[in-house]
mmCIF file of N, CA and C in Angstrom:
data_model
loop_
_atom_site.group_PDB
_atom_site.id
_atom_site.type_symbol
_atom_site.label_atom_id
_atom_site.label_comp_id
_atom_site.label_asym_id
_atom_site.label_seq_id
_atom_site.Cartn_x
_atom_site.Cartn_y
_atom_site.Cartn_z
ATOM 1 N N GLN T 1 78.468 -47.586 1.509
ATOM 2 C CA GLN T 1 78.619 -46.291 0.855
ATOM 3 C C GLN T 1 77.422 -45.420 1.212
ATOM 4 N N VAL T 2 77.682 -44.194 1.638
ATOM 5 C CA VAL T 2 76.630 -43.263 2.039
ATOM 6 C C VAL T 2 76.460 -42.198 0.962
ATOM 7 N N GLN T 3 75.238 -41.873 0.683
ATOM 8 C CA GLN T 3 74.932 -40.797 -0.259
ATOM 9 C C GLN T 3 74.007 -39.782 0.392
ATOM 10 N N LEU T 4 74.219 -38.516 0.063
ATOM 11 C CA LEU T 4 73.331 -37.441 0.478
ATOM 12 C C LEU T 4 72.681 -36.878 -0.775
ATOM 13 N N VAL T 5 71.369 -36.894 -0.805
ATOM 14 C CA VAL T 5 70.631 -36.424 -1.976
ATOM 15 C C VAL T 5 69.780 -35.225 -1.577
ATOM 16 N N GLU T 6 70.045 -34.096 -2.234
ATOM 17 C CA GLU T 6 69.364 -32.845 -1.918
ATOM 18 C C GLU T 6 68.231 -32.590 -2.900
ATOM 19 N N SER T 7 67.261 -31.816 -2.446
ATOM 20 C CA SER T 7 66.183 -31.370 -3.323
ATOM 21 C C SER T 7 65.604 -30.077 -2.769
ATOM 22 N N GLY T 8 64.898 -29.338 -3.635
ATOM 23 C CA GLY T 8 64.161 -28.177 -3.176
ATOM 24 C C GLY T 8 64.716 -26.833 -3.599
ATOM 25 N N GLY T 9 65.854 -26.797 -4.260
ATOM 26 C CA GLY T 9 66.380 -25.514 -4.699
ATOM 27 C C GLY T 9 65.566 -24.949 -5.839
ATOM 28 N N GLY T 10 65.896 -23.725 -6.244
ATOM 29 C CA GLY T 10 65.187 -23.110 -7.359
ATOM 30 C C GLY T 10 65.314 -21.613 -7.364
ATOM 31 N N LEU T 11 64.443 -20.988 -8.138
ATOM 32 C CA LEU T 11 64.422 -19.531 -8.298
ATOM 33 C C LEU T 11 63.218 -18.970 -7.552
ATOM 34 N N VAL T 12 63.459 -17.931 -6.768
ATOM 35 C CA VAL T 12 62.383 -17.319 -5.996
ATOM 36 C C VAL T 12 62.625 -15.817 -5.920
ATOM 37 N N GLN T 13 61.568 -15.059 -5.794
ATOM 38 C CA GLN T 13 61.707 -13.616 -5.647
ATOM 39 C C GLN T 13 62.079 -13.256 -4.206
ATOM 40 N N ALA T 14 62.711 -12.116 -4.060
ATOM 41 C CA ALA T 14 63.061 -11.643 -2.726
ATOM 42 C C ALA T 14 61.811 -11.577 -1.850
ATOM 43 N N GLY T 15 61.971 -12.026 -0.610
ATOM 44 C CA GLY T 15 60.841 -12.091 0.306
ATOM 45 C C GLY T 15 60.122 -13.424 0.301
ATOM 46 N N GLY T 16 60.441 -14.252 -0.671
ATOM 47 C CA GLY T 16 59.796 -15.546 -0.794
ATOM 48 C C GLY T 16 60.422 -16.603 0.091
ATOM 49 N N SER T 17 59.949 -17.840 -0.083
ATOM 50 C CA SER T 17 60.397 -18.957 0.746
ATOM 51 C C SER T 17 60.751 -20.164 -0.112
ATOM 52 N N LEU T 18 61.650 -20.961 0.407
ATOM 53 C CA LEU T 18 61.994 -22.246 -0.191
ATOM 54 C C LEU T 18 62.289 -23.228 0.931
ATOM 55 N N ARG T 19 62.093 -24.502 0.641
ATOM 56 C CA ARG T 19 62.424 -25.548 1.608
ATOM 57 C C ARG T 19 63.354 -26.559 0.955
ATOM 58 N N LEU T 20 64.525 -26.711 1.545
ATOM 59 C CA LEU T 20 65.489 -27.688 1.066
ATOM 60 C C LEU T 20 65.385 -28.967 1.898
ATOM 61 N N SER T 21 65.591 -30.093 1.229
ATOM 62 C CA SER T 21 65.606 -31.384 1.910
ATOM 63 C C SER T 21 66.871 -32.129 1.527
ATOM 64 N N CYS T 22 67.339 -32.955 2.442
ATOM 65 C CA CYS T 22 68.520 -33.770 2.164
ATOM 66 C C CYS T 22 68.342 -35.094 2.881
ATOM 67 N N ALA T 23 68.375 -36.172 2.109
ATOM 68 C CA ALA T 23 68.204 -37.504 2.672
ATOM 69 C C ALA T 23 69.503 -38.287 2.571
ATOM 70 N N ALA T 24 69.888 -38.907 3.669
ATOM 71 C CA ALA T 24 71.075 -39.757 3.694
ATOM 72 C C ALA T 24 70.643 -41.201 3.486
ATOM 73 N N SER T 25 71.355 -41.899 2.613
ATOM 74 C CA SER T 25 71.009 -43.294 2.333
ATOM 75 C C SER T 25 72.271 -44.105 2.086
ATOM 76 N N GLY T 26 72.100 -45.422 2.047
ATOM 77 C CA GLY T 26 73.228 -46.293 1.788
ATOM 78 C C GLY T 26 73.456 -47.235 2.951
ATOM 79 N N SER T 27 74.718 -47.381 3.312
ATOM 80 C CA SER T 27 75.069 -48.283 4.407
ATOM 81 C C SER T 27 74.461 -47.804 5.723
ATOM 82 N N MET T 28 74.365 -48.706 6.653
ATOM 83 C CA MET T 28 73.842 -48.312 7.966
ATOM 84 C C MET T 28 74.822 -47.374 8.648
ATOM 85 N N PHE T 29 74.289 -46.427 9.397
ATOM 86 C CA PHE T 29 75.141 -45.436 10.034
ATOM 87 C C PHE T 29 74.382 -44.799 11.187
ATOM 88 N N ARG T 30 75.108 -44.053 11.981
ATOM 89 C CA ARG T 30 74.515 -43.238 13.031
ATOM 90 C C ARG T 30 74.796 -41.777 12.675
ATOM 91 N N ILE T 31 73.762 -40.966 12.676
ATOM 92 C CA ILE T 31 73.908 -39.553 12.333
ATOM 93 C C ILE T 31 74.327 -38.770 13.574
ATOM 94 N N ASN T 32 75.412 -38.018 13.431
ATOM 95 C CA ASN T 32 75.855 -37.158 14.532
ATOM 96 C C ASN T 32 75.367 -35.733 14.318
ATOM 97 N N VAL T 33 75.776 -35.148 13.205
ATOM 98 C CA VAL T 33 75.390 -33.776 12.873
ATOM 99 C C VAL T 33 74.974 -33.737 11.418
ATOM 100 N N MET T 34 73.937 -32.984 11.120
ATOM 101 C CA MET T 34 73.576 -32.683 9.737
ATOM 102 C C MET T 34 73.419 -31.178 9.608
ATOM 103 N N GLY T 35 73.651 -30.697 8.403
ATOM 104 C CA GLY T 35 73.541 -29.257 8.236
ATOM 105 C C GLY T 35 73.604 -28.832 6.799
ATOM 106 N N TRP T 36 73.680 -27.523 6.625
ATOM 107 C CA TRP T 36 73.738 -26.917 5.305
ATOM 108 C C TRP T 36 74.840 -25.868 5.263
ATOM 109 N N TYR T 37 75.594 -25.901 4.198
ATOM 110 C CA TYR T 37 76.573 -24.886 3.871
ATOM 111 C C TYR T 37 76.152 -24.265 2.537
ATOM 112 N N ARG T 38 76.716 -23.116 2.231
ATOM 113 C CA ARG T 38 76.453 -22.510 0.931
ATOM 114 C C ARG T 38 77.718 -21.840 0.405
ATOM 115 N N GLN T 39 77.749 -21.724 -0.911
ATOM 116 C CA GLN T 39 78.885 -21.081 -1.557
ATOM 117 C C GLN T 39 78.373 -20.215 -2.695
ATOM 118 N N ALA T 40 78.605 -18.929 -2.572
ATOM 119 C CA ALA T 40 78.248 -17.983 -3.619
ATOM 120 C C ALA T 40 79.444 -17.814 -4.550
ATOM 121 N N PRO T 41 79.212 -17.362 -5.785
ATOM 122 C CA PRO T 41 80.326 -17.184 -6.729
ATOM 123 C C PRO T 41 81.395 -16.271 -6.162
ATOM 124 N N GLY T 42 82.639 -16.724 -6.222
ATOM 125 C CA GLY T 42 83.755 -15.921 -5.768
ATOM 126 C C GLY T 42 83.931 -15.872 -4.265
ATOM 127 N N LYS T 43 83.125 -16.638 -3.544
ATOM 128 C CA LYS T 43 83.217 -16.632 -2.086
ATOM 129 C C LYS T 43 83.507 -18.024 -1.552
ATOM 130 N N GLN T 44 83.970 -18.065 -0.311
ATOM 131 C CA GLN T 44 84.233 -19.348 0.323
ATOM 132 C C GLN T 44 82.936 -19.997 0.785
ATOM 133 N N ARG T 45 82.991 -21.310 0.895
ATOM 134 C CA ARG T 45 81.840 -22.033 1.440
ATOM 135 C C ARG T 45 81.673 -21.657 2.903
ATOM 136 N N GLU T 46 80.407 -21.407 3.297
ATOM 137 C CA GLU T 46 80.153 -20.976 4.666
ATOM 138 C C GLU T 46 79.023 -21.786 5.287
ATOM 139 N N LEU T 47 79.078 -21.917 6.588
ATOM 140 C CA LEU T 47 78.020 -22.600 7.309
ATOM 141 C C LEU T 47 76.749 -21.772 7.282
ATOM 142 N N VAL T 48 75.635 -22.431 7.003
ATOM 143 C CA VAL T 48 74.328 -21.777 7.083
ATOM 144 C C VAL T 48 73.646 -22.175 8.391
ATOM 145 N N ALA T 49 73.529 -23.479 8.607
ATOM 146 C CA ALA T 49 72.883 -23.985 9.820
ATOM 147 C C ALA T 49 73.256 -25.451 9.992
ATOM 148 N N ARG T 50 73.266 -25.905 11.239
ATOM 149 C CA ARG T 50 73.512 -27.307 11.506
ATOM 150 C C ARG T 50 72.697 -27.729 12.724
ATOM 151 N N ILE T 51 72.444 -29.034 12.791
ATOM 152 C CA ILE T 51 71.641 -29.559 13.890
ATOM 153 C C ILE T 51 72.268 -30.858 14.370
ATOM 154 N N GLY T 52 72.487 -30.945 15.665
ATOM 155 C CA GLY T 52 73.109 -32.124 16.240
ATOM 156 C C GLY T 52 72.090 -33.068 16.850
ATOM 157 N N THR T 53 72.619 -34.120 17.455
ATOM 158 C CA THR T 53 71.735 -35.051 18.149
ATOM 159 C C THR T 53 71.061 -34.310 19.298
ATOM 160 N N GLY T 54 69.810 -34.606 19.502
ATOM 161 C CA GLY T 54 69.062 -33.903 20.530
ATOM 162 C C GLY T 54 68.460 -32.604 20.053
ATOM 163 N N GLY T 55 68.772 -32.222 18.814
ATOM 164 C CA GLY T 55 68.144 -31.040 18.235
ATOM 165 C C GLY T 55 68.878 -29.739 18.468
ATOM 166 N N THR T 56 70.092 -29.801 18.979
ATOM 167 C CA THR T 56 70.876 -28.563 19.152
ATOM 168 C C THR T 56 71.166 -27.938 17.798
ATOM 169 N N THR T 57 70.902 -26.635 17.678
ATOM 170 C CA THR T 57 71.070 -25.962 16.390
ATOM 171 C C THR T 57 72.060 -24.809 16.476
ATOM 172 N N ASN T 58 72.686 -24.527 15.337
ATOM 173 C CA ASN T 58 73.546 -23.360 15.169
ATOM 174 C C ASN T 58 73.201 -22.714 13.837
ATOM 175 N N TYR T 59 73.184 -21.399 13.810
ATOM 176 C CA TYR T 59 72.868 -20.664 12.593
ATOM 177 C C TYR T 59 73.916 -19.582 12.338
ATOM 178 N N ALA T 60 74.160 -19.317 11.072
ATOM 179 C CA ALA T 60 74.940 -18.143 10.724
ATOM 180 C C ALA T 60 74.141 -16.906 11.117
ATOM 181 N N ASP T 61 74.838 -15.868 11.537
ATOM 182 C CA ASP T 61 74.143 -14.648 11.953
ATOM 183 C C ASP T 61 73.266 -14.089 10.840
ATOM 184 N N SER T 62 73.709 -14.259 9.613
ATOM 185 C CA SER T 62 73.005 -13.674 8.475
ATOM 186 C C SER T 62 71.650 -14.325 8.202
ATOM 187 N N VAL T 63 71.402 -15.507 8.771
ATOM 188 C CA VAL T 63 70.143 -16.199 8.498
ATOM 189 C C VAL T 63 69.278 -16.373 9.746
ATOM 190 N N LYS T 64 69.781 -15.978 10.892
ATOM 191 C CA LYS T 64 69.008 -16.131 12.125
ATOM 192 C C LYS T 64 67.682 -15.396 12.021
ATOM 193 N N GLY T 65 66.626 -16.076 12.439
ATOM 194 C CA GLY T 65 65.292 -15.492 12.381
ATOM 195 C C GLY T 65 64.598 -15.667 11.046
ATOM 196 N N ARG T 66 65.331 -16.104 10.037
ATOM 197 C CA ARG T 66 64.731 -16.301 8.702
ATOM 198 C C ARG T 66 64.749 -17.775 8.280
ATOM 199 N N PHE T 67 65.777 -18.493 8.677
ATOM 200 C CA PHE T 67 65.922 -19.906 8.297
ATOM 201 C C PHE T 67 65.707 -20.788 9.523
ATOM 202 N N THR T 68 65.144 -21.969 9.277
ATOM 203 C CA THR T 68 64.949 -22.943 10.344
ATOM 204 C C THR T 68 65.411 -24.315 9.865
ATOM 205 N N ILE T 69 66.285 -24.935 10.644
ATOM 206 C CA ILE T 69 66.766 -26.271 10.312
ATOM 207 C C ILE T 69 66.068 -27.284 11.205
ATOM 208 N N SER T 70 65.749 -28.434 10.626
ATOM 209 C CA SER T 70 65.123 -29.507 11.392
ATOM 210 C C SER T 70 65.565 -30.842 10.804
ATOM 211 N N ARG T 71 65.319 -31.919 11.539
ATOM 212 C CA ARG T 71 65.715 -33.229 11.039
ATOM 213 C C ARG T 71 64.689 -34.281 11.419
ATOM 214 N N ASP T 72 64.586 -35.277 10.594
ATOM 215 C CA ASP T 72 63.714 -36.429 10.844
ATOM 216 C C ASP T 72 64.633 -37.653 10.866
ATOM 217 N N ASP T 73 65.003 -38.090 12.059
ATOM 218 C CA ASP T 73 65.963 -39.188 12.164
ATOM 219 C C ASP T 73 65.397 -40.496 11.641
ATOM 220 N N ALA T 74 64.095 -40.656 11.707
ATOM 221 C CA ALA T 74 63.491 -41.889 11.202
ATOM 222 C C ALA T 74 63.686 -42.021 9.693
ATOM 223 N N LYS T 75 63.803 -40.869 9.037
ATOM 224 C CA LYS T 75 63.980 -40.856 7.580
ATOM 225 C C LYS T 75 65.384 -40.402 7.186
ATOM 226 N N ASN T 76 66.254 -40.216 8.171
ATOM 227 C CA ASN T 76 67.639 -39.766 7.901
ATOM 228 C C ASN T 76 67.650 -38.528 7.015
ATOM 229 N N THR T 77 66.788 -37.586 7.332
ATOM 230 C CA THR T 77 66.595 -36.415 6.484
ATOM 231 C C THR T 77 66.730 -35.141 7.298
ATOM 232 N N VAL T 78 67.355 -34.138 6.671
ATOM 233 C CA VAL T 78 67.452 -32.816 7.271
ATOM 234 C C VAL T 78 66.771 -31.829 6.338
ATOM 235 N N PHE T 79 66.114 -30.838 6.931
ATOM 236 C CA PHE T 79 65.385 -29.827 6.169
ATOM 237 C C PHE T 79 65.933 -28.438 6.495
ATOM 238 N N LEU T 80 65.812 -27.555 5.532
ATOM 239 C CA LEU T 80 66.129 -26.153 5.767
ATOM 240 C C LEU T 80 64.977 -25.327 5.213
ATOM 241 N N GLN T 81 64.191 -24.758 6.100
ATOM 242 C CA GLN T 81 63.102 -23.864 5.705
ATOM 243 C C GLN T 81 63.660 -22.455 5.632
ATOM 244 N N MET T 82 63.601 -21.874 4.452
ATOM 245 C CA MET T 82 64.168 -20.552 4.231
ATOM 246 C C MET T 82 63.038 -19.577 3.924
ATOM 247 N N SER T 83 62.948 -18.530 4.717
ATOM 248 C CA SER T 83 61.906 -17.517 4.537
ATOM 249 C C SER T 83 62.544 -16.148 4.435
ATOM 250 N N SER T 84 61.752 -15.190 3.979
ATOM 251 C CA SER T 84 62.243 -13.807 3.814
ATOM 252 C C SER T 84 63.572 -13.795 3.072
ATOM 253 N N LEU T 85 63.615 -14.524 1.986
ATOM 254 C CA LEU T 85 64.865 -14.674 1.243
ATOM 255 C C LEU T 85 65.309 -13.347 0.642
ATOM 256 N N LYS T 86 66.627 -13.185 0.588
ATOM 257 C CA LYS T 86 67.247 -11.970 0.054
ATOM 258 C C LYS T 86 68.143 -12.349 -1.119
ATOM 259 N N PRO T 87 68.408 -11.409 -2.012
ATOM 260 C CA PRO T 87 69.318 -11.714 -3.123
ATOM 261 C C PRO T 87 70.675 -12.232 -2.652
ATOM 262 N N GLU T 88 71.132 -11.759 -1.503
ATOM 263 C CA GLU T 88 72.431 -12.229 -0.996
ATOM 264 C C GLU T 88 72.402 -13.666 -0.489
ATOM 265 N N ASP T 89 71.226 -14.282 -0.444
ATOM 266 C CA ASP T 89 71.141 -15.702 -0.110
ATOM 267 C C ASP T 89 71.414 -16.580 -1.336
ATOM 268 N N THR T 90 71.541 -15.966 -2.489
ATOM 269 C CA THR T 90 71.807 -16.715 -3.707
ATOM 270 C C THR T 90 73.143 -17.444 -3.597
ATOM 271 N N ALA T 91 73.108 -18.757 -3.821
ATOM 272 C CA ALA T 91 74.309 -19.588 -3.683
ATOM 273 C C ALA T 91 73.963 -21.025 -4.044
ATOM 274 N N VAL T 92 74.994 -21.842 -4.133
ATOM 275 C CA VAL T 92 74.788 -23.284 -4.175
ATOM 276 C C VAL T 92 74.782 -23.767 -2.730
ATOM 277 N N TYR T 93 73.741 -24.466 -2.363
ATOM 278 C CA TYR T 93 73.583 -24.960 -1.003
ATOM 279 C C TYR T 93 73.965 -26.445 -0.963
ATOM 280 N N TYR T 94 74.857 -26.776 -0.028
ATOM 281 C CA TYR T 94 75.361 -28.135 0.099
ATOM 282 C C TYR T 94 74.886 -28.748 1.412
ATOM 283 N N CYS T 95 74.370 -29.941 1.312
ATOM 284 C CA CYS T 95 74.015 -30.700 2.503
ATOM 285 C C CYS T 95 75.278 -31.324 3.074
ATOM 286 N N TYR T 96 75.343 -31.369 4.384
ATOM 287 C CA TYR T 96 76.498 -31.922 5.093
ATOM 288 C C TYR T 96 76.011 -32.880 6.173
ATOM 289 N N ALA T 97 76.746 -33.952 6.337
ATOM 290 C CA ALA T 97 76.413 -34.870 7.424
ATOM 291 C C ALA T 97 77.690 -35.460 8.000
ATOM 292 N N ASN T 98 77.736 -35.522 9.308
ATOM 293 C CA ASN T 98 78.800 -36.219 10.009
ATOM 294 C C ASN T 98 78.204 -37.515 10.525
ATOM 295 N N LEU T 99 78.665 -38.620 9.983
ATOM 296 C CA LEU T 99 78.057 -39.921 10.251
ATOM 297 C C LEU T 99 79.083 -40.910 10.777
ATOM 298 N N SER T 100 78.610 -41.852 11.574
ATOM 299 C CA SER T 100 79.442 -42.956 12.036
ATOM 300 C C SER T 100 78.916 -44.233 11.380
ATOM 301 N N PRO T 101 79.635 -44.780 10.414
ATOM 302 C CA PRO T 101 79.180 -46.007 9.760
ATOM 303 C C PRO T 101 79.089 -47.171 10.749
ATOM 304 N N HIS T 102 78.068 -47.986 10.562
ATOM 305 C CA HIS T 102 77.855 -49.135 11.436
ATOM 306 C C HIS T 102 78.739 -50.296 10.994
ATOM 307 N N ILE T 103 79.496 -50.850 11.951
ATOM 308 C CA ILE T 103 80.378 -51.968 11.640
ATOM 309 C C ILE T 103 79.684 -53.292 11.915
ATOM 310 N N GLY T 104 79.042 -53.361 13.063
ATOM 311 C CA GLY T 104 78.335 -54.574 13.448
ATOM 312 C C GLY T 104 77.983 -54.536 14.914
ATOM 313 N N GLY T 105 76.901 -55.179 15.284
ATOM 314 C CA GLY T 105 76.467 -55.158 16.670
ATOM 315 C C GLY T 105 76.273 -53.737 17.149
ATOM 316 N N SER T 106 76.956 -53.357 18.215
ATOM 317 C CA SER T 106 76.851 -51.993 18.737
ATOM 318 C C SER T 106 78.085 -51.175 18.392
ATOM 319 N N VAL T 107 78.836 -51.646 17.426
ATOM 320 C CA VAL T 107 80.100 -50.995 17.073
ATOM 321 C C VAL T 107 79.931 -50.115 15.852
ATOM 322 N N TYR T 108 80.413 -48.875 15.980
ATOM 323 C CA TYR T 108 80.396 -47.918 14.882
ATOM 324 C C TYR T 108 81.815 -47.435 14.601
ATOM 325 N N ALA T 109 82.083 -47.161 13.343
ATOM 326 C CA ALA T 109 83.393 -46.645 12.958
ATOM 327 C C ALA T 109 83.510 -45.178 13.367
ATOM 328 N N ALA T 110 84.718 -44.657 13.257
ATOM 329 C CA ALA T 110 84.944 -43.250 13.570
ATOM 330 C C ALA T 110 84.096 -42.371 12.658
ATOM 331 N N PRO T 111 83.590 -41.269 13.163
ATOM 332 C CA PRO T 111 82.752 -40.389 12.342
ATOM 333 C C PRO T 111 83.541 -39.759 11.203
ATOM 334 N N ARG T 112 82.840 -39.545 10.106
ATOM 335 C CA ARG T 112 83.442 -38.854 8.971
ATOM 336 C C ARG T 112 82.401 -37.972 8.318
ATOM 337 N N ASP T 113 82.903 -37.043 7.503
ATOM 338 C CA ASP T 113 82.036 -36.065 6.862
ATOM 339 C C ASP T 113 81.610 -36.521 5.476
ATOM 340 N N TYR T 114 80.374 -36.217 5.146
ATOM 341 C CA TYR T 114 79.822 -36.491 3.825
ATOM 342 C C TYR T 114 79.163 -35.226 3.296
ATOM 343 N N TRP T 115 79.176 -35.081 1.965
ATOM 344 C CA TRP T 115 78.608 -33.894 1.323
ATOM 345 C C TRP T 115 77.663 -34.296 0.199
ATOM 346 N N GLY T 116 76.620 -33.502 0.032
ATOM 347 C CA GLY T 116 75.745 -33.656 -1.111
ATOM 348 C C GLY T 116 76.348 -32.984 -2.333
ATOM 349 N N GLN T 117 75.636 -33.105 -3.455
ATOM 350 C CA GLN T 117 76.159 -32.574 -4.713
ATOM 351 C C GLN T 117 75.880 -31.083 -4.869
ATOM 352 N N GLY T 118 75.022 -30.553 -4.039
ATOM 353 C CA GLY T 118 74.696 -29.128 -4.092
ATOM 354 C C GLY T 118 73.428 -28.856 -4.875
ATOM 355 N N THR T 119 72.697 -27.849 -4.428
ATOM 356 C CA THR T 119 71.483 -27.423 -5.117
ATOM 357 C C THR T 119 71.485 -25.892 -5.206
ATOM 358 N N GLN T 120 71.142 -25.383 -6.364
ATOM 359 C CA GLN T 120 71.209 -23.937 -6.600
ATOM 360 C C GLN T 120 69.974 -23.245 -6.019
ATOM 361 N N VAL T 121 70.218 -22.179 -5.283
ATOM 362 C CA VAL T 121 69.152 -21.300 -4.810
ATOM 363 C C VAL T 121 69.444 -19.912 -5.369
ATOM 364 N N THR T 122 68.494 -19.369 -6.116
ATOM 365 C CA THR T 122 68.649 -18.053 -6.708
ATOM 366 C C THR T 122 67.495 -17.164 -6.256
ATOM 367 N N VAL T 123 67.835 -16.024 -5.677
ATOM 368 C CA VAL T 123 66.830 -15.083 -5.192
ATOM 369 C C VAL T 123 66.932 -13.818 -6.031
ATOM 370 N N SER T 124 65.864 -13.502 -6.728
ATOM 371 C CA SER T 124 65.861 -12.328 -7.595
ATOM 372 C C SER T 124 65.328 -11.118 -6.838
ATOM 373 N N SER T 125 65.850 -9.957 -7.199
ATOM 374 C CA SER T 125 65.430 -8.724 -6.508
ATOM 375 C C SER T 125 64.219 -8.102 -7.174
#
């Protein structure tokens, strides 16, 4: 069983910074992609940023130049450094991971998606 545990959300003034962390734990697995999505009230969940193996990154246009995603594979952890925060960044932020559970030896199961419980980020104007 795999769990994603998020931390780092909170309340910050516009222009401020926050750093989110998400650690994957549980059964052995291989991490393919990790990332962050967010959902504001009354809106659909949207991609914020994701990072693949080798460090390939993708960002939503709305956060480019302000947010930075990184990962520490040794700790199965992904980070989201958020700077120059705006009130429109207010949302519940969800950690996402696409993982291949380890079956045995060099064999891994088909990849599947996992989600964290979400952490609230509120940016005041």
